[in-house]
Coordinates of C-alpha atoms in Angstrom, one line a residue:
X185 CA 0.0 0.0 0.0
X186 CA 3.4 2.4 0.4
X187 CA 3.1 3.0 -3.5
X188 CA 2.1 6.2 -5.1
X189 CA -2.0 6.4 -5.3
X190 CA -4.8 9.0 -6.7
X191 CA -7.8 9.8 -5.3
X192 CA -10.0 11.5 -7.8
X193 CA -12.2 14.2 -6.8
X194 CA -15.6 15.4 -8.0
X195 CA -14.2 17.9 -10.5
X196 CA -11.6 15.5 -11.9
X197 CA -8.8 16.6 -10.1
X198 CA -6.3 14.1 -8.9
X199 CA -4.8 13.7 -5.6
X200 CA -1.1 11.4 -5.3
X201 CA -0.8 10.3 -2.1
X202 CA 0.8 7.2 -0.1
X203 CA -0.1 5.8 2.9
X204 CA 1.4 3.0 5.1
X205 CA -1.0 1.2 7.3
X206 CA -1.0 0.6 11.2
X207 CA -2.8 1.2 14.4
X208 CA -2.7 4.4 16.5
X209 CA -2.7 8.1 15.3
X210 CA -2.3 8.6 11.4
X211 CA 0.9 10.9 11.1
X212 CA 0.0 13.3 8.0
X213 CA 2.9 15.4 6.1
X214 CA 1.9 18.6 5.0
X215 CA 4.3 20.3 2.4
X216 CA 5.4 23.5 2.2
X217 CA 4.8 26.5 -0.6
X218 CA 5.6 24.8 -4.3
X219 CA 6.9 21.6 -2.1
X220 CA 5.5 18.2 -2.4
X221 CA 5.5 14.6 -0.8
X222 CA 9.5 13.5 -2.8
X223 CA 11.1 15.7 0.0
X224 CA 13.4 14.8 2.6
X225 CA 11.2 14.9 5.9
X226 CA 8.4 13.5 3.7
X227 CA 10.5 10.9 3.1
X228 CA 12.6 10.2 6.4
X229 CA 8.8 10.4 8.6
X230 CA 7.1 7.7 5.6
X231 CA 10.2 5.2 6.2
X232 CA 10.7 6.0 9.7
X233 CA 6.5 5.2 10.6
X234 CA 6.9 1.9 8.1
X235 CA 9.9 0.0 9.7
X236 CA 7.5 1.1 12.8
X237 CA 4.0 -0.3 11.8
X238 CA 2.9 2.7 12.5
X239 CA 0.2 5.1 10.1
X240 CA 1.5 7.9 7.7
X241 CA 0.0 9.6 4.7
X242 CA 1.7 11.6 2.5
X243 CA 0.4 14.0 -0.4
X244 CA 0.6 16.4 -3.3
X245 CA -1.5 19.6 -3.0
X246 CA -3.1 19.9 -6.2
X247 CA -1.0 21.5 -9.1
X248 CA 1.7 20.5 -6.8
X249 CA 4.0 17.3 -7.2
X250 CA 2.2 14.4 -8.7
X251 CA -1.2 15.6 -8.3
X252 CA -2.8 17.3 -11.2
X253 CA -4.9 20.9 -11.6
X254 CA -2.9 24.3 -11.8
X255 CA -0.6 25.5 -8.9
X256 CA -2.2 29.1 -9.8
X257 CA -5.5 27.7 -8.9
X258 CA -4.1 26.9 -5.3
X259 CA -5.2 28.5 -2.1
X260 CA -5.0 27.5 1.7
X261 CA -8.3 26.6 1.5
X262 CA -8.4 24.8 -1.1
X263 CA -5.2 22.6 -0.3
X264 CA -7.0 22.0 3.4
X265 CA -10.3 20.6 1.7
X266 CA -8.0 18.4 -0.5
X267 CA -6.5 17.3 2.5
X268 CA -9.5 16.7 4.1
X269 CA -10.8 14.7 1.1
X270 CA -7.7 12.5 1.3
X271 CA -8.0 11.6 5.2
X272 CA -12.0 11.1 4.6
X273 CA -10.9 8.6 2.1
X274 CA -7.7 7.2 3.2
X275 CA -8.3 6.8 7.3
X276 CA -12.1 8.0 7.8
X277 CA -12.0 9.0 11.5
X278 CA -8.5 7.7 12.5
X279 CA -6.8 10.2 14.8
X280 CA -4.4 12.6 13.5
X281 CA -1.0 14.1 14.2
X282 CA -0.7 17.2 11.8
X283 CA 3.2 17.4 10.6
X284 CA 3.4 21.0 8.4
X285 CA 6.5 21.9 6.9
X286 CA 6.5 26.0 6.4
X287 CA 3.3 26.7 4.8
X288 CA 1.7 23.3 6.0
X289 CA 2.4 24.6 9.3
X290 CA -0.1 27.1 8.6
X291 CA -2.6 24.6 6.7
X292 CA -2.2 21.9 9.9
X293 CA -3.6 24.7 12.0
X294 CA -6.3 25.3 9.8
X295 CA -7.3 21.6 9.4
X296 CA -7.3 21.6 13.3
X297 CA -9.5 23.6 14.0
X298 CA -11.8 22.0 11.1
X299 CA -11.4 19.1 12.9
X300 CA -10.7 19.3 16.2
X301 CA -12.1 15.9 17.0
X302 CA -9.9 14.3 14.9
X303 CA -6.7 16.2 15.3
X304 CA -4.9 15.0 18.0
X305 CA -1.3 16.7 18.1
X306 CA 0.6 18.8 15.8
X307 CA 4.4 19.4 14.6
X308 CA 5.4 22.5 13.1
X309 CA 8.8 22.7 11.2
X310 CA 9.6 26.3 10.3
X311 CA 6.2 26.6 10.7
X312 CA 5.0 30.0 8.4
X313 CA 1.3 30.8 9.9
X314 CA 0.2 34.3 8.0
X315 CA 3.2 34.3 5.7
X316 CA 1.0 36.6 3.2
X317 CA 0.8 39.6 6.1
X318 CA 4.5 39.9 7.7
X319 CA 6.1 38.2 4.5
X320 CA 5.4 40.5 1.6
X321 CA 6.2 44.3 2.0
X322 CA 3.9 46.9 1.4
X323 CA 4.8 47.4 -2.6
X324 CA 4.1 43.8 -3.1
X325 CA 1.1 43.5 -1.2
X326 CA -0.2 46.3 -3.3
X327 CA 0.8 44.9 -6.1
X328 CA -1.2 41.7 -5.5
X329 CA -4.0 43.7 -5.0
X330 CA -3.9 45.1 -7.8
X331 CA -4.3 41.3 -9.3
X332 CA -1.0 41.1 -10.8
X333 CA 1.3 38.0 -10.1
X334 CA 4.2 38.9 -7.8
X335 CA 7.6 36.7 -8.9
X336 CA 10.6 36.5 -6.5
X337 CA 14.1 35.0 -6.7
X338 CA 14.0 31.6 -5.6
X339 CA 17.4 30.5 -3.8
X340 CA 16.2 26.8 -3.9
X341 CA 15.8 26.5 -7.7
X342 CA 16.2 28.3 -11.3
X343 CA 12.6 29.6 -11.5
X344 CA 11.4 32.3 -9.7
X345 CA 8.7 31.5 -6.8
X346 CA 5.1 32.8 -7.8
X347 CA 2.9 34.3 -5.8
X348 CA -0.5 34.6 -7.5
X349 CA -3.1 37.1 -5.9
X350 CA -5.7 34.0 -5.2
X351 CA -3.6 32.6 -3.0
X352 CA -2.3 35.9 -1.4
X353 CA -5.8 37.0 -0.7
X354 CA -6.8 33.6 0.4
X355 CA -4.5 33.3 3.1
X356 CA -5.4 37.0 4.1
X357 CA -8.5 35.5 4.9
X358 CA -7.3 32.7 6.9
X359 CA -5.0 34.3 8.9
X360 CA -4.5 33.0 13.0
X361 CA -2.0 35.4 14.7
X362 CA -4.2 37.7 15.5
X363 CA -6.1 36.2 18.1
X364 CA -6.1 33.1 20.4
X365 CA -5.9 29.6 18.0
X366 CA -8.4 27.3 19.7
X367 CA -6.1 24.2 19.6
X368 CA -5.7 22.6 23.2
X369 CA -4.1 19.5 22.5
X370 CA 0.2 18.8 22.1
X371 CA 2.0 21.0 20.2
X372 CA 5.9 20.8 19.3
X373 CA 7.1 23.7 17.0
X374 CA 11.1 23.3 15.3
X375 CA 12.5 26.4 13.8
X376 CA 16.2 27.5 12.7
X377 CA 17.6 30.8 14.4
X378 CA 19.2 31.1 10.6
X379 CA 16.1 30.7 9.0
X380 CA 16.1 33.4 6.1
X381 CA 12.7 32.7 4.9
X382 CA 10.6 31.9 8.2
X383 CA 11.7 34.8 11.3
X384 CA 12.3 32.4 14.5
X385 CA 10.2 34.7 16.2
X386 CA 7.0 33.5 14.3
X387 CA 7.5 30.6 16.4
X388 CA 6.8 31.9 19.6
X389 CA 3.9 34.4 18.5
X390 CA 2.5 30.9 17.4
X391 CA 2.9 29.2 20.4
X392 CA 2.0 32.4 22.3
X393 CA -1.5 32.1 20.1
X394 CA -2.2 28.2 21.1
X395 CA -4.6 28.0 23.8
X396 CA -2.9 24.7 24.5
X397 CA -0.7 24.4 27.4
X398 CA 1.4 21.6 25.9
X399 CA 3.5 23.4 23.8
X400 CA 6.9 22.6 23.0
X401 CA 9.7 25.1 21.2
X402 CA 12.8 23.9 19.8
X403 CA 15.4 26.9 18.3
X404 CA 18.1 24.7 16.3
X405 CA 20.9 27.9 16.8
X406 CA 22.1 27.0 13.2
X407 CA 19.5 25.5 11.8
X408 CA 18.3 27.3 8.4
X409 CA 14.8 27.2 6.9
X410 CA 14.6 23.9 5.1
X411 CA 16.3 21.4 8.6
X412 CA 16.8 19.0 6.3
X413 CA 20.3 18.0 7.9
X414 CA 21.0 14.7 9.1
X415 CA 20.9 15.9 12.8
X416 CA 17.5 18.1 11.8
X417 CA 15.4 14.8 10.1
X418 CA 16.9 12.7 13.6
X419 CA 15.1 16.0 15.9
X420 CA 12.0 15.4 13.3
X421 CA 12.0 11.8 14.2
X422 CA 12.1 12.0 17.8
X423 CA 9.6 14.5 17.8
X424 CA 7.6 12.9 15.9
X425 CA 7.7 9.3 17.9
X426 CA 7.6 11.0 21.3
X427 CA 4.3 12.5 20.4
X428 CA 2.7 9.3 18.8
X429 CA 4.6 7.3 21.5
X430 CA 1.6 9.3 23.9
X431 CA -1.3 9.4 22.1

């Protein structure tokens, strides 16, 4: 069942995902902005919950990855309703422990609080919750108002990162910084103090927000945004199993 899979939504859009089965919590990788389920902590959680028996799911958003439909289509809320599709299909009413890589640490809170019956814990890796208020300056935010696409330089890859004004105003719309995030249940946040894309201090405004009590944050002094180090994917993994471990 580890192989590559599509779930086929009404509109024709399809969904790659893979899923390894077991009891307990379902442990659910949520990429970040233009990422998709082929990365490194996709990958190192996948093989680390197999050669456990334990449940993990991974995905392509839409136009993202494997899956098909048009990244410019994409918005928070329509990645979370993919995701939502996915689980409903996959694991209907398993438990969940929300892993969200830089944007999906924005989308995991958002599916927690659409679910918060189902959500059981969450994991935040350069976790980027509002990215479309404190990361875009004032020229660029009026640019996407004004419906244009805003391009950047992209230090991970020859093509400029896109920012189309869907998604921008989208996430204006979903934003949970600015008041308390009804989320009571474990929370452990990793972020790099050399993170040059995600400010460290989004981190602890995030946990600040979490009515939960139990939450956990981890400052890797020279970690940068991406943690994909050997010694960052071995924190991942012991995060990740202490949680399940207590659920």
């Amino acid at each position: 069942m580890t192989e590559t899979r599509f779930l086929t939504l009404p509109d024709g859009r399809r969904l790659a995902h893979r899923f390894t089965p077991g009891p307990g919590p379902v442990l659910v990788f949520l990429p970040g902005y233009k990422s998709d389920m082929a990365g490194s902590k996709a990958a190192a959680l996948f093989d680390h919950c197999h050669a456990r028996g334990r449940s993990c799911l991974l995905l392509d958003y839409s136009g993202c990855g494997e899956s098909s439909g048009s990244f410019g289509e994409g918005t928070l809320t329509r990645w979370r309703d993919e995701v939502l599709a996915l689980v409903d299909a996959v694991c209907p009413g398993r438990p969940l422990v929300l892993a969200g890589s830089s944007m999906g640490g924005w989308l995991m809170l958002l599916l927690a609080l659409a679910r918060p019956d189902q959500v059981r814990a969450l994991i935040g890796v350069a976790a980027a919750p509002d990215f479309t208020t404190w990361g875009f300056d004032a020229a660029q935010q009026a640019l996407l108002q004004t419906g244009e696409i805003l391009y950047e330089d992209n230090p991970y890859g020859p093509e400029p990162t896109p920012t189309h004004p869907g998604f921008w105003r989208d996430g204006q719309a979903n934003r949970v910084l600015e008041g308390p995030i009804g989320f009571a249940g474990p929370v452990h946040l990793l972020h790099g103090q050399r993170d040059a894309d995600v400010p460290w201090e989004i981190a602890l405004r995030l946990a600040a927000a979490l009515r939960s009590d139990a939450v956990q944050v981890t400052l890797i002094k020279d970690g940068d945004h991406r943690l994909s180090r050997d010694q960052d994917l071995a924190l991942l993994l012991r995060t990740a199993e202490a949680l399940l471990a207590t659920l």
